[in-house]
mmCIF file of C-alpha atoms and ligand atoms in Angstrom:
data_model
loop_
_atom_site.group_PDB
_atom_site.id
_atom_site.type_symbol
_atom_site.label_atom_id
_atom_site.label_comp_id
_atom_site.label_asym_id
_atom_site.label_seq_id
_atom_site.Cartn_x
_atom_site.Cartn_y
_atom_site.Cartn_z
ATOM 1 C CA MET R 10 1.678 -12.350 -10.272
ATOM 2 C CA ARG R 11 -0.971 -12.326 -7.565
ATOM 3 C CA SER R 12 0.976 -12.855 -4.350
ATOM 4 C CA LYS R 13 0.102 -12.474 -0.671
ATOM 5 C CA ILE R 14 1.647 -9.295 0.837
ATOM 6 C CA VAL R 15 1.959 -8.096 4.374
ATOM 7 C CA ALA R 16 3.511 -4.426 4.458
ATOM 8 C CA GLY R 17 4.135 -2.156 7.462
ATOM 9 C CA ASN R 18 3.818 1.408 6.704
ATOM 10 C CA TRP R 19 5.808 3.006 9.516
ATOM 11 C CA LYS R 20 4.675 6.656 8.621
ATOM 12 C CA MET R 21 6.739 9.257 10.565
ATOM 13 C CA ASN R 22 7.774 6.831 13.343
ATOM 14 C CA LYS R 23 11.176 5.455 14.704
ATOM 15 C CA ASN R 24 14.421 6.991 14.786
ATOM 16 C CA LEU R 25 17.548 5.382 13.568
ATOM 17 C CA ALA R 26 18.213 3.460 16.634
ATOM 18 C CA GLU R 27 14.620 2.433 17.057
ATOM 19 C CA THR R 28 14.413 1.447 13.283
ATOM 20 C CA ASP R 29 17.395 -0.849 13.793
ATOM 21 C CA ALA R 30 16.116 -2.533 16.889
ATOM 22 C CA LEU R 31 12.878 -3.138 15.380
ATOM 23 C CA LEU R 32 14.106 -4.674 12.152
ATOM 24 C CA ALA R 33 16.424 -6.850 14.072
ATOM 25 C CA GLU R 34 13.496 -8.075 15.971
ATOM 26 C CA LEU R 35 11.260 -8.488 12.994
ATOM 27 C CA SER R 36 13.846 -10.609 11.057
ATOM 28 C CA ALA R 37 14.605 -12.690 14.009
ATOM 29 C CA LYS R 38 10.992 -13.313 14.536
ATOM 30 C CA LEU R 39 9.883 -13.743 10.834
ATOM 31 C CA PRO R 40 7.881 -17.057 10.533
ATOM 32 C CA ASP R 41 8.386 -19.418 7.564
ATOM 33 C CA THR R 42 5.897 -17.722 5.017
ATOM 34 C CA THR R 43 5.346 -17.581 1.178
ATOM 35 C CA ALA R 44 3.861 -14.026 1.542
ATOM 36 C CA GLU R 45 6.011 -11.183 0.545
ATOM 37 C CA VAL R 46 6.775 -9.111 3.860
ATOM 38 C CA MET R 47 7.671 -5.361 3.502
ATOM 39 C CA VAL R 48 8.388 -2.457 5.731
ATOM 40 C CA ALA R 49 8.443 1.236 4.881
ATOM 41 C CA PRO R 50 10.535 3.008 7.206
ATOM 42 C CA THR R 51 11.080 6.921 6.976
ATOM 43 C CA PHE R 52 13.520 8.112 4.138
ATOM 44 C CA VAL R 53 16.451 8.787 6.246
ATOM 45 C CA ASN R 54 16.477 5.371 7.656
ATOM 46 C CA LEU R 55 16.044 3.459 4.352
ATOM 47 C CA THR R 56 19.745 2.905 3.811
ATOM 48 C CA GLY R 57 20.277 1.571 7.441
ATOM 49 C CA ALA R 58 17.170 -0.544 6.958
ATOM 50 C CA LEU R 59 18.532 -2.069 3.864
ATOM 51 C CA SER R 60 21.914 -3.008 5.481
ATOM 52 C CA THR R 61 20.155 -4.255 8.682
ATOM 53 C CA LEU R 62 17.937 -6.500 6.543
ATOM 54 C CA GLU R 63 20.728 -7.640 4.106
ATOM 55 C CA SER R 64 20.310 -11.269 5.006
ATOM 56 C CA SER R 65 16.523 -11.287 5.607
ATOM 57 C CA THR R 66 13.788 -11.648 3.008
ATOM 58 C CA ILE R 67 11.939 -8.689 4.475
ATOM 59 C CA GLN R 68 11.846 -6.063 1.705
ATOM 60 C CA VAL R 69 12.275 -2.291 2.373
ATOM 61 C CA ILE R 70 9.972 -0.168 0.533
ATOM 62 C CA ALA R 71 9.483 3.687 0.375
ATOM 63 C CA GLN R 72 6.468 5.758 1.500
ATOM 64 C CA ASN R 73 6.502 8.183 -1.208
ATOM 65 C CA MET R 74 8.382 9.718 -4.092
ATOM 66 C CA HIS R 75 8.366 12.698 -6.487
ATOM 67 C CA PHE R 76 7.191 12.518 -10.162
ATOM 68 C CA ALA R 77 10.232 14.393 -11.521
ATOM 69 C CA GLU R 78 13.403 13.022 -12.457
ATOM 70 C CA ASN R 79 15.384 15.627 -10.556
ATOM 71 C CA GLY R 80 15.657 19.264 -10.135
ATOM 72 C CA ALA R 81 14.469 22.078 -8.011
ATOM 73 C CA TYR R 82 11.842 20.503 -5.905
ATOM 74 C CA THR R 83 13.291 21.202 -2.241
ATOM 75 C CA GLY R 84 12.665 18.398 0.120
ATOM 76 C CA GLU R 85 11.571 15.806 -2.495
ATOM 77 C CA ILE R 86 13.047 12.314 -3.296
ATOM 78 C CA SER R 87 13.000 10.797 -6.987
ATOM 79 C CA ALA R 88 12.621 7.473 -8.178
ATOM 80 C CA ASP R 89 16.290 7.156 -9.367
ATOM 81 C CA MET R 90 17.391 8.048 -5.717
ATOM 82 C CA LEU R 91 15.429 5.208 -4.367
ATOM 83 C CA LEU R 92 16.554 2.759 -6.933
ATOM 84 C CA ASN R 93 20.089 3.975 -6.524
ATOM 85 C CA ILE R 94 20.137 2.826 -2.956
ATOM 86 C CA GLY R 95 18.323 -0.491 -3.650
ATOM 87 C CA ILE R 96 14.625 0.423 -3.143
ATOM 88 C CA ASN R 97 12.338 -0.766 -6.045
ATOM 89 C CA THR R 98 8.939 -0.554 -4.448
ATOM 90 C CA VAL R 99 6.951 2.672 -3.414
ATOM 91 C CA ILE R 100 3.724 3.508 -1.708
ATOM 92 C CA ILE R 101 1.890 6.062 -3.792
ATOM 93 C CA GLY R 102 -1.469 7.800 -2.901
ATOM 94 C CA HIS R 103 -1.634 7.148 0.939
ATOM 95 C CA SER R 104 -4.697 9.022 2.231
ATOM 96 C CA GLU R 105 -2.359 11.076 4.537
ATOM 97 C CA ARG R 106 -0.509 12.308 1.433
ATOM 98 C CA ARG R 107 -3.734 13.232 -0.146
ATOM 99 C CA ALA R 108 -5.224 14.964 3.030
ATOM 100 C CA TYR R 109 -2.214 16.812 4.551
ATOM 101 C CA PHE R 110 0.031 17.205 1.485
ATOM 102 C CA GLY R 111 -2.457 18.104 -1.265
ATOM 103 C CA GLU R 112 -1.701 15.110 -3.401
ATOM 104 C CA THR R 113 -4.423 15.006 -6.038
ATOM 105 C CA ASP R 114 -5.422 12.321 -8.397
ATOM 106 C CA GLU R 115 -3.660 14.224 -11.102
ATOM 107 C CA ILE R 116 -0.456 14.337 -9.214
ATOM 108 C CA LEU R 117 -0.784 10.709 -8.188
ATOM 109 C CA ALA R 118 -1.159 9.722 -11.778
ATOM 110 C CA LYS R 119 2.117 11.364 -12.518
ATOM 111 C CA LYS R 120 3.985 9.709 -9.656
ATOM 112 C CA VAL R 121 2.684 6.259 -10.815
ATOM 113 C CA LYS R 122 3.677 6.728 -14.317
ATOM 114 C CA ALA R 123 7.137 7.928 -13.204
ATOM 115 C CA ALA R 124 7.697 4.863 -10.942
ATOM 116 C CA LEU R 125 6.485 2.533 -13.458
ATOM 117 C CA ALA R 126 8.627 4.063 -16.163
ATOM 118 C CA LYS R 127 11.568 3.189 -13.973
ATOM 119 C CA ASN R 128 10.298 -0.352 -13.585
ATOM 120 C CA MET R 129 9.526 0.137 -9.922
ATOM 121 C CA ARG R 130 6.619 -1.616 -8.287
ATOM 122 C CA VAL R 131 3.855 0.831 -7.083
ATOM 123 C CA MET R 132 1.606 0.197 -4.023
ATOM 124 C CA PHE R 133 -1.208 2.289 -4.907
ATOM 125 C CA CYS R 134 -3.376 3.480 -2.026
ATOM 126 C CA PHE R 135 -6.944 4.743 -2.182
ATOM 127 C CA GLY R 136 -10.133 4.593 -0.218
ATOM 128 C CA GLU R 137 -13.272 6.443 0.682
ATOM 129 C CA GLU R 138 -13.818 8.924 3.587
ATOM 130 C CA LEU R 139 -16.548 8.266 6.318
ATOM 131 C CA GLN R 140 -19.001 10.659 4.654
ATOM 132 C CA ASP R 141 -18.551 8.954 1.366
ATOM 133 C CA ARG R 142 -19.564 5.509 3.050
ATOM 134 C CA LYS R 143 -22.575 7.141 5.010
ATOM 135 C CA SER R 144 -23.833 8.577 1.804
ATOM 136 C CA ASP R 145 -23.390 5.503 -0.036
ATOM 137 C CA ASN R 146 -21.003 6.935 -2.435
ATOM 138 C CA HIS R 147 -17.930 4.763 -1.600
ATOM 139 C CA PHE R 148 -18.019 2.545 -4.811
ATOM 140 C CA ASN R 149 -18.079 5.802 -6.894
ATOM 141 C CA ILE R 150 -15.184 7.285 -4.862
ATOM 142 C CA VAL R 151 -13.030 4.174 -5.259
ATOM 143 C CA GLU R 152 -13.928 3.946 -8.985
ATOM 144 C CA SER R 153 -12.934 7.326 -9.765
ATOM 145 C CA GLN R 154 -9.622 7.133 -7.697
ATOM 146 C CA LEU R 155 -8.825 4.133 -9.771
ATOM 147 C CA ARG R 156 -9.807 5.570 -12.853
ATOM 148 C CA ASN R 157 -7.913 8.795 -12.306
ATOM 149 C CA ALA R 158 -4.628 7.428 -11.589
ATOM 150 C CA LEU R 159 -4.512 3.988 -13.181
ATOM 151 C CA PHE R 160 -6.804 3.452 -16.122
ATOM 152 C CA ASP R 161 -4.771 5.063 -18.807
ATOM 153 C CA LEU R 162 -1.894 2.752 -18.095
ATOM 154 C CA GLU R 163 -0.684 0.238 -20.559
ATOM 155 C CA ALA R 164 -2.077 -3.208 -19.775
ATOM 156 C CA SER R 165 1.520 -4.480 -19.304
ATOM 157 C CA ALA R 166 2.130 -2.000 -16.500
ATOM 158 C CA TRP R 167 -0.222 -3.770 -14.196
ATOM 159 C CA LYS R 168 2.370 -6.497 -13.246
ATOM 160 C CA ASN R 169 4.018 -3.910 -11.270
ATOM 161 C CA ILE R 170 0.926 -2.614 -9.454
ATOM 162 C CA ILE R 171 -0.100 -3.625 -6.013
ATOM 163 C CA LEU R 172 -3.374 -2.145 -4.767
ATOM 164 C CA ALA R 173 -4.047 -1.044 -1.195
ATOM 165 C CA TYR R 174 -7.683 -0.393 -0.330
ATOM 166 C CA GLU R 175 -7.646 1.752 2.795
ATOM 167 C CA PRO R 176 -11.014 3.277 3.854
ATOM 168 C CA VAL R 177 -10.038 6.442 5.466
ATOM 169 C CA TRP R 178 -12.495 6.051 8.372
ATOM 170 C CA ALA R 179 -10.664 2.819 9.363
ATOM 171 C CA ILE R 180 -7.114 4.323 9.535
ATOM 172 C CA GLY R 181 -5.613 4.619 12.941
ATOM 173 C CA THR R 182 -9.208 4.710 14.407
ATOM 174 C CA GLY R 183 -9.424 1.203 15.760
ATOM 175 C CA GLU R 184 -12.559 0.819 13.599
ATOM 176 C CA THR R 185 -11.751 -1.781 10.866
ATOM 177 C CA ALA R 186 -14.018 -2.478 7.904
ATOM 178 C CA SER R 187 -15.762 -5.593 8.556
ATOM 179 C CA PRO R 188 -14.220 -8.762 6.611
ATOM 180 C CA GLU R 189 -17.638 -8.562 4.637
ATOM 181 C CA GLN R 190 -17.185 -4.768 3.884
ATOM 182 C CA ALA R 191 -13.559 -5.446 2.799
ATOM 183 C CA GLN R 192 -14.470 -8.540 0.492
ATOM 184 C CA GLU R 193 -17.349 -6.461 -1.080
ATOM 185 C CA MET R 194 -15.074 -3.661 -2.024
ATOM 186 C CA HIS R 195 -12.141 -5.828 -3.096
ATOM 187 C CA ALA R 196 -14.643 -7.752 -5.387
ATOM 188 C CA PHE R 197 -15.802 -4.511 -6.763
ATOM 189 C CA ILE R 198 -12.288 -3.249 -7.457
ATOM 190 C CA ARG R 199 -11.696 -6.543 -9.378
ATOM 191 C CA LYS R 200 -14.850 -6.077 -11.381
ATOM 192 C CA THR R 201 -13.888 -2.424 -12.032
ATOM 193 C CA ILE R 202 -10.421 -3.493 -13.478
ATOM 194 C CA THR R 203 -12.090 -6.283 -15.444
ATOM 195 C CA ASP R 204 -14.507 -3.827 -17.072
ATOM 196 C CA ALA R 205 -11.429 -1.225 -17.776
ATOM 197 C CA PHE R 206 -8.779 -3.862 -18.779
ATOM 198 C CA ASP R 207 -9.580 -7.669 -18.651
ATOM 199 C CA VAL R 208 -10.286 -10.305 -16.260
ATOM 200 C CA THR R 209 -6.684 -11.765 -16.224
ATOM 201 C CA ILE R 210 -5.326 -8.301 -15.116
ATOM 202 C CA ALA R 211 -7.962 -8.195 -12.320
ATOM 203 C CA ASN R 212 -7.206 -11.667 -11.185
ATOM 204 C CA GLU R 213 -3.560 -11.179 -11.048
ATOM 205 C CA VAL R 214 -3.225 -7.858 -9.193
ATOM 206 C CA SER R 215 -2.787 -8.197 -5.424
ATOM 207 C CA ILE R 216 -5.354 -6.075 -3.336
ATOM 208 C CA LEU R 217 -4.436 -5.484 0.180
ATOM 209 C CA TYR R 218 -6.699 -4.088 2.903
ATOM 210 C CA GLY R 219 -5.547 -1.377 5.239
ATOM 211 C CA GLY R 220 -7.103 0.108 8.196
ATOM 212 C CA SER R 221 -6.694 -1.093 11.715
ATOM 213 C CA VAL R 222 -5.727 -4.461 10.963
ATOM 214 C CA LYS R 223 -4.471 -6.116 14.346
ATOM 215 C CA PRO R 224 -3.536 -9.611 15.463
ATOM 216 C CA ASN R 225 -7.153 -10.092 16.475
ATOM 217 C CA ASN R 226 -8.916 -9.426 13.271
ATOM 218 C CA ALA R 227 -6.349 -10.335 10.608
ATOM 219 C CA VAL R 228 -7.331 -14.077 10.199
ATOM 220 C CA GLU R 229 -10.859 -13.201 9.359
ATOM 221 C CA ILE R 230 -10.022 -10.317 6.992
ATOM 222 C CA PHE R 231 -7.481 -12.240 5.156
ATOM 223 C CA SER R 232 -9.614 -15.210 4.930
ATOM 224 C CA LYS R 233 -11.754 -13.281 2.320
ATOM 225 C CA PRO R 234 -10.967 -14.513 -1.311
ATOM 226 C CA ASP R 235 -10.379 -11.227 -2.739
ATOM 227 C CA VAL R 236 -8.105 -9.854 0.118
ATOM 228 C CA ASP R 237 -4.406 -10.672 -0.595
ATOM 229 C CA GLY R 238 -2.987 -9.213 2.381
ATOM 230 C CA GLY R 239 -2.596 -5.828 4.485
ATOM 231 C CA LEU R 240 -0.982 -2.735 4.715
ATOM 232 C CA ILE R 241 -0.497 -2.095 8.422
ATOM 233 C CA GLY R 242 0.042 1.099 10.190
ATOM 234 C CA GLY R 243 0.128 1.115 14.046
ATOM 235 C CA ALA R 244 0.443 -2.688 14.586
ATOM 236 C CA SER R 245 3.442 -2.806 12.197
ATOM 237 C CA LEU R 246 5.519 -0.860 14.887
ATOM 238 C CA ILE R 247 5.215 -3.725 17.461
ATOM 239 C CA ALA R 248 7.339 -6.742 16.228
ATOM 240 C CA ASP R 249 4.924 -9.384 17.991
ATOM 241 C CA ASP R 250 1.828 -7.856 16.475
ATOM 242 C CA PHE R 251 3.328 -7.460 12.906
ATOM 243 C CA MET R 252 4.605 -10.923 13.067
ATOM 244 C CA ALA R 253 1.186 -12.328 14.209
ATOM 245 C CA ILE R 254 -0.311 -10.510 11.233
ATOM 246 C CA VAL R 255 2.204 -12.149 8.954
ATOM 247 C CA LYS R 256 1.255 -15.546 10.416
ATOM 248 C CA ALA R 257 -2.242 -14.688 9.850
ATOM 249 C CA ILE R 258 -1.645 -14.440 6.122
HETATM 250 P P1 LIG E 320 -3.435 1.684 10.839
HETATM 251 O O1 LIG E 320 -3.165 0.200 10.713
HETATM 252 O O2 LIG E 320 -2.608 2.329 12.044
HETATM 253 O O3 LIG E 320 -4.978 1.818 10.870
HETATM 254 O O4 LIG E 320 -3.000 2.385 9.553
HETATM 255 C C1 LIG E 320 -3.203 1.831 8.374
HETATM 256 C C2 LIG E 320 -2.552 2.643 7.231
HETATM 257 O O5 LIG E 320 -2.641 3.872 7.015
HETATM 258 C C3 LIG E 320 -1.427 1.864 6.586
HETATM 259 O O6 LIG E 320 -0.876 2.603 5.583
#
């Protein structure tokens, strides 16, 4: 089902005490909303976050996972480990994983399949770099990122997919895509999915925008018809800013 979603990707920020304090503030300030609100703290604080948010509707999600079931993969975390503690949504394909940890489309396709096989929800991230946009290649890049990781899935798998379009040039830079640029790409994404699958799947999938979403630009970005919410980095670390973005949806 196409739902409105605001998710905070905390990346490698906030220790245990800070996580607890921020979550307490978020759950106290959460406005009445029909949108799904999610936070992705670092792995070591997931269990603590789940217990702090026990009576809150804010969902706790993971930033990454490995594709293998288990085994000799030092430093990695499996889908079962996440499910076992009560996490059932995972971010896969963030541009920082692609850029700094060598995650290729091929690896990401395996991760997506591994998560879906366990009935997890996948928040799949993708987006072009600045040079791609400057050379007018951004639609091709996005199409190939989607095709390589998602287009051999069964149609029925799409109910567990959330897409997050995050142009790399807008992440952490303060430079956001204009609402028109976001809408143009989100409409392109829906058309690409319509062509590869069908219009129902394309219309049912939630497509989030990520990249320097702040309280002062969220309303305008979220007002676009194909933008179903946001994946928020920096502004999700400040309770009032994140909640202002939740209100904007
Ligand atoms: P910023 O909101 O800090 O630009 O980060 C976006 C992001 O990468 C969310 O995953």
